[in-house]
C-alpha atoms as a printed R data frame, in Angstrom:
    type eleno elety resid chain resno       x       y       z
1   ATOM     1    CA   MET     A     1 109.162 116.908  89.010
2   ATOM     2    CA   GLU     A     2 109.969 113.711  87.128
3   ATOM     3    CA   VAL     A     3 107.495 110.838  87.517
4   ATOM     4    CA   LYS     A     4 107.710 107.287  86.158
5   ATOM     5    CA   VAL     A     5 105.006 104.680  86.773
6   ATOM     6    CA   TYR     A     6 105.416 100.927  86.360
7   ATOM     7    CA   GLY     A     7 101.969  99.368  86.443
8   ATOM     8    CA   SER     A     8  98.914  98.212  84.565
9   ATOM     9    CA   ALA     A     9  96.870 100.440  82.293
10  ATOM    10    CA   HIS     A    10  93.731  99.798  84.352
11  ATOM    11    CA   CYS     A    11  95.540 100.962  87.540
12  ATOM    12    CA   VAL     A    12  96.297 104.462  86.280
13  ATOM    13    CA   THR     A    13  93.622 106.785  87.589
14  ATOM    14    CA   ARG     A    14  95.060 110.308  87.535
15  ATOM    15    CA   GLN     A    15  96.331 112.117  84.500
16  ATOM    16    CA   GLN     A    16  96.864 115.585  86.011
17  ATOM    17    CA   LEU     A    17 100.542 114.900  86.554
18  ATOM    18    CA   PRO     A    18 102.775 114.271  83.534
19  ATOM    19    CA   TYR     A    19 104.559 110.935  83.811
20  ATOM    20    CA   GLN     A    20 106.305 108.209  81.859
21  ATOM    21    CA   PHE     A    21 104.273 104.970  81.945
22  ATOM    22    CA   VAL     A    22 105.552 101.395  81.608
23  ATOM    23    CA   ASP     A    23 102.715  98.881  81.196
24  ATOM    24    CA   LEU     A    24 103.809  95.705  82.968
25  ATOM    25    CA   GLU     A    25 100.953  93.748  81.425
26  ATOM    26    CA   GLU     A    26 102.152  94.531  77.907
27  ATOM    27    CA   ARG     A    27 105.833  93.677  78.285
28  ATOM    28    CA   ASP     A    28 108.576  92.514  80.625
29  ATOM    29    CA   LEU     A    29 111.044  94.890  82.213
30  ATOM    30    CA   SER     A    30 114.313  95.549  80.452
31  ATOM    31    CA   THR     A    31 117.502  94.961  82.408
32  ATOM    32    CA   GLU     A    32 117.954  98.748  82.685
33  ATOM    33    CA   GLU     A    33 114.443  99.215  84.095
34  ATOM    34    CA   ALA     A    34 114.965  96.375  86.587
35  ATOM    35    CA   GLU     A    35 118.275  97.938  87.635
36  ATOM    36    CA   GLU     A    36 116.470 101.234  88.201
37  ATOM    37    CA   LEU     A    37 113.858  99.595  90.453
38  ATOM    38    CA   CYS     A    38 116.479  97.609  92.355
39  ATOM    39    CA   SER     A    39 118.772 100.618  92.872
40  ATOM    40    CA   PHE     A    40 116.791 102.027  95.803
41  ATOM    41    CA   GLU     A    41 118.734 101.029  98.925
42  ATOM    42    CA   GLU     A    42 115.794 101.464 101.293
43  ATOM    43    CA   VAL     A    43 113.641  98.992  99.352
44  ATOM    44    CA   GLN     A    44 113.652  95.348 100.393
45  ATOM    45    CA   ALA     A    45 113.273  92.640  97.728
46  ATOM    46    CA   GLU     A    46 110.129  91.370  99.496
47  ATOM    47    CA   GLN     A    47 108.452  94.733  98.885
48  ATOM    48    CA   LEU     A    48 108.792  94.555  95.106
49  ATOM    49    CA   PHE     A    49 106.932  91.282  94.595
50  ATOM    50    CA   ALA     A    50 103.386  90.083  95.283
51  ATOM    51    CA   THR     A    51 104.703  87.479  97.722
52  ATOM    52    CA   TRP     A    52 101.173  86.481  98.739
53  ATOM    53    CA   SER     A    53 100.271  85.231  95.267
54  ATOM    54    CA   GLU     A    54 100.142  81.574  94.299
55  ATOM    55    CA   ALA     A    55 102.292  82.307  91.254
56  ATOM    56    CA   PHE     A    56 105.028  83.678  93.518
57  ATOM    57    CA   HIS     A    57 104.891  80.601  95.750
58  ATOM    58    CA   ASN     A    58 105.297  78.451  92.630
59  ATOM    59    CA   ILE     A    59 108.735  79.918  91.871
60  ATOM    60    CA   ALA     A    60 109.914  78.991  95.398
61  ATOM    61    CA   ILE     A    61 112.400  81.842  95.881
62  ATOM    62    CA   ASP     A    62 113.505  83.113  99.285
63  ATOM    63    CA   LEU     A    63 113.869  86.840  98.634
64  ATOM    64    CA   SER     A    64 115.576  87.444 101.966
65  ATOM    65    CA   CYS     A    65 118.810  85.941 100.631
66  ATOM    66    CA   VAL     A    66 118.974  87.092  96.999
67  ATOM    67    CA   GLY     A    67 121.718  89.424  95.835
68  ATOM    68    CA   LYS     A    68 121.251  92.503  93.692
69  ATOM    69    CA   LYS     A    69 122.096  90.744  90.401
70  ATOM    70    CA   GLN     A    70 119.708  87.876  91.144
71  ATOM    71    CA   LEU     A    71 116.998  90.376  92.111
72  ATOM    72    CA   ILE     A    72 117.436  92.209  88.805
73  ATOM    73    CA   PHE     A    73 117.190  88.885  86.973
74  ATOM    74    CA   LEU     A    74 114.002  87.977  88.892
75  ATOM    75    CA   CYS     A    75 112.433  91.330  87.987
76  ATOM    76    CA   THR     A    76 113.092  90.774  84.285
77  ATOM    77    CA   GLN     A    77 111.961  87.143  84.292
78  ATOM    78    CA   HIS     A    78 108.947  87.488  86.590
79  ATOM    79    CA   THR     A    79 107.605  90.945  85.767
80  ATOM    80    CA   ASN     A    80 104.080  89.583  86.216
81  ATOM    81    CA   LEU     A    81 104.811  89.081  89.932
82  ATOM    82    CA   LEU     A    82 105.881  92.667  90.635
83  ATOM    83    CA   ARG     A    83 103.590  94.735  92.832
84  ATOM    84    CA   ARG     A    84 101.741  97.551  91.099
85  ATOM    85    CA   PRO     A    85 102.040 100.382  90.735
86  ATOM    86    CA   LEU     A    86 105.708 101.108  91.335
87  ATOM    87    CA   ILE     A    87 106.060 104.881  91.159
88  ATOM    88    CA   ILE     A    88 109.341 106.761  90.967
89  ATOM    89    CA   ILE     A    89 109.085 110.439  91.812
90  ATOM    90    CA   ASP     A    90 112.296 112.454  91.730
91  ATOM    91    CA   GLU     A    91 114.445 109.417  92.568
92  ATOM    92    CA   VAL     A    92 112.172 108.123  95.357
93  ATOM    93    CA   LEU     A    93 110.340 104.813  94.897
94  ATOM    94    CA   PHE     A    94 106.753 104.426  96.119
95  ATOM    95    CA   ILE     A    95 105.300 100.917  96.139
96  ATOM    96    CA   GLY     A    96 101.543 100.630  95.733
97  ATOM    97    CA   TYR     A    97  98.977 103.312  95.110
98  ATOM    98    CA   ASN     A    98  98.430 105.909  97.820
99  ATOM    99    CA   GLU     A    99  95.678 108.304  96.773
100 ATOM   100    CA   GLN     A   100  96.429 110.792  99.560
101 ATOM   101    CA   LEU     A   101 100.097 110.967  98.541
102 ATOM   102    CA   MET     A   102  99.176 111.429  94.884
103 ATOM   103    CA   GLU     A   103  96.768 114.262  95.799
104 ATOM   104    CA   GLN     A   104  99.553 115.952  97.762
105 ATOM   105    CA   LEU     A   105 101.970 115.673  94.850
106 ATOM   106    CA   ILE     A   106  99.425 117.103  92.417
107 ATOM   107    CA   LEU     A   107  98.685 120.051  94.721
108 ATOM   108    CA   ASN     A   108 102.385 120.803  95.196
109 ATOM   109    CA   LYS     A   109 103.174 120.508  91.482
């Protein structure tokens, strides 16, 4: 099982599962990392960002009409507005922390 977590160091609670960690508070996403997050067809742009935040409202972007390239650019330029954690497990993206799901994954490891 391959696991990659994009988040904040204070959000990581379990260490029983080996994973690659990208601290979004320490640095912005690279273009390659943004492409990885934006490559999931089932994920809507609105799901990736904290659209309820004041900082998001300040950039005045309508995510419902952005293309893939613009979305990748937004992810690299506004990493601080991405929801956390973003967890990729075996090529499936999970948005937000779900303790029950994480428990299941650890038990099935």
